Amino acid sequence: MEKTATLNLRVNPDVKEKAEAVLSKLGVPMSTAITMYLNQIALTGGIPFSVTLPKAPVTVNADMMTNAQLHDKLAKGYADIEAGRVYKAAEAFAEFRKSKL
């Protein structure tokens, strides 16, 4: 099939760089990857992968809490701050990741 259409896209430079690094390892030019993606959309009639929001655990998902539960969580958080029970974000995320393994 002849290639005559042109796409001009604006994307995040970091995302583009990371994608190019992966595609380079695969030996696939960016234009070929985009063509593959567009072909999959045409073949499947939609985006060829699931597009969903990440699911937060119920224990921290404010949308799933009653007002009383949310108030209790916030009150506990404020009490922890006042008592000096605070952690650097990097430490907290590291602990969280360990608990998910």
XYZ file of C-alpha atoms in Angstrom:
101
model
C 0.000 0.000 0.000
C 1.381 3.391 -1.000
C 2.087 5.877 1.779
C 0.853 9.318 0.778
C -0.826 10.690 3.927
C 1.124 12.780 6.429
C 0.477 13.085 10.161
C 1.852 15.964 12.205
C 1.685 15.150 15.902
C 2.646 16.954 19.080
C 3.650 14.591 21.860
C 5.463 14.802 25.172
C 9.203 14.753 24.354
C 9.994 12.347 27.213
C 7.341 9.873 26.083
C 8.602 10.108 22.499
C 12.199 9.515 23.596
C 11.264 6.472 25.674
C 9.150 5.038 22.859
C 11.945 5.604 20.343
C 14.389 3.759 22.614
C 12.089 0.725 22.780
C 11.302 0.810 19.070
C 15.002 1.090 18.250
C 15.704 -2.090 20.228
C 12.919 -3.782 18.273
C 14.230 -2.450 14.971
C 10.909 -0.759 14.229
C 10.839 2.820 12.900
C 8.387 5.190 14.601
C 6.400 5.600 11.368
C 5.983 1.815 11.113
C 4.830 1.609 14.746
C 2.247 4.336 14.143
C 1.078 2.557 10.980
C 0.763 -0.695 12.955
C -1.285 1.104 15.615
C -3.606 2.684 13.042
C -4.043 -0.682 11.289
C -5.032 -2.300 14.582
C -7.603 0.442 15.198
C -9.048 -0.184 11.733
C -9.053 -3.979 12.230
C -10.516 -4.034 15.741
C -12.879 -1.089 15.395
C -11.405 0.642 18.434
C -8.303 1.225 20.455
C -6.454 -2.119 20.478
C -5.863 -2.181 24.234
C -7.871 -1.530 27.338
C -8.131 2.153 28.288
C -9.135 2.368 31.932
C -8.372 4.372 35.009
C -6.280 2.591 37.622
C -8.372 1.156 40.400
C -7.571 2.494 43.857
C -7.992 0.125 46.783
C -11.340 0.664 48.495
C -9.498 1.622 51.694
C -8.128 4.771 50.000
C -10.735 5.412 47.316
C -12.629 8.519 48.479
C -15.343 7.847 45.881
C -16.189 4.587 47.663
C -16.259 6.044 51.206
C -19.110 7.511 53.145
C -18.652 11.045 54.446
C -18.022 9.617 57.920
C -15.329 7.225 56.647
C -13.633 10.020 54.713
C -13.772 12.307 57.754
C -12.225 9.549 59.913
C -9.382 9.012 57.421
C -8.662 12.742 57.267
C -8.792 13.090 61.064
C -6.333 10.186 61.439
C -4.040 11.801 58.880
C -4.063 15.125 60.697
C -3.430 13.362 64.027
C -0.446 11.537 62.477
C 0.985 14.846 61.238
C 0.552 16.499 64.616
C 2.205 13.515 66.331
C 5.158 13.610 63.918
C 4.276 10.317 62.251
C 5.276 11.451 58.767
C 7.414 9.860 56.059
C 9.173 11.044 52.954
C 7.127 10.243 49.860
C 9.880 8.027 48.402
C 9.935 5.940 51.595
C 6.151 5.635 51.694
C 5.978 4.517 48.050
C 8.793 2.010 48.587
C 6.857 0.506 51.514
C 3.678 0.462 49.457
C 5.419 -1.361 46.597
C 6.842 -3.952 49.006
C 3.389 -4.609 50.434
C 2.022 -5.278 46.932
C 4.573 -8.023 46.132
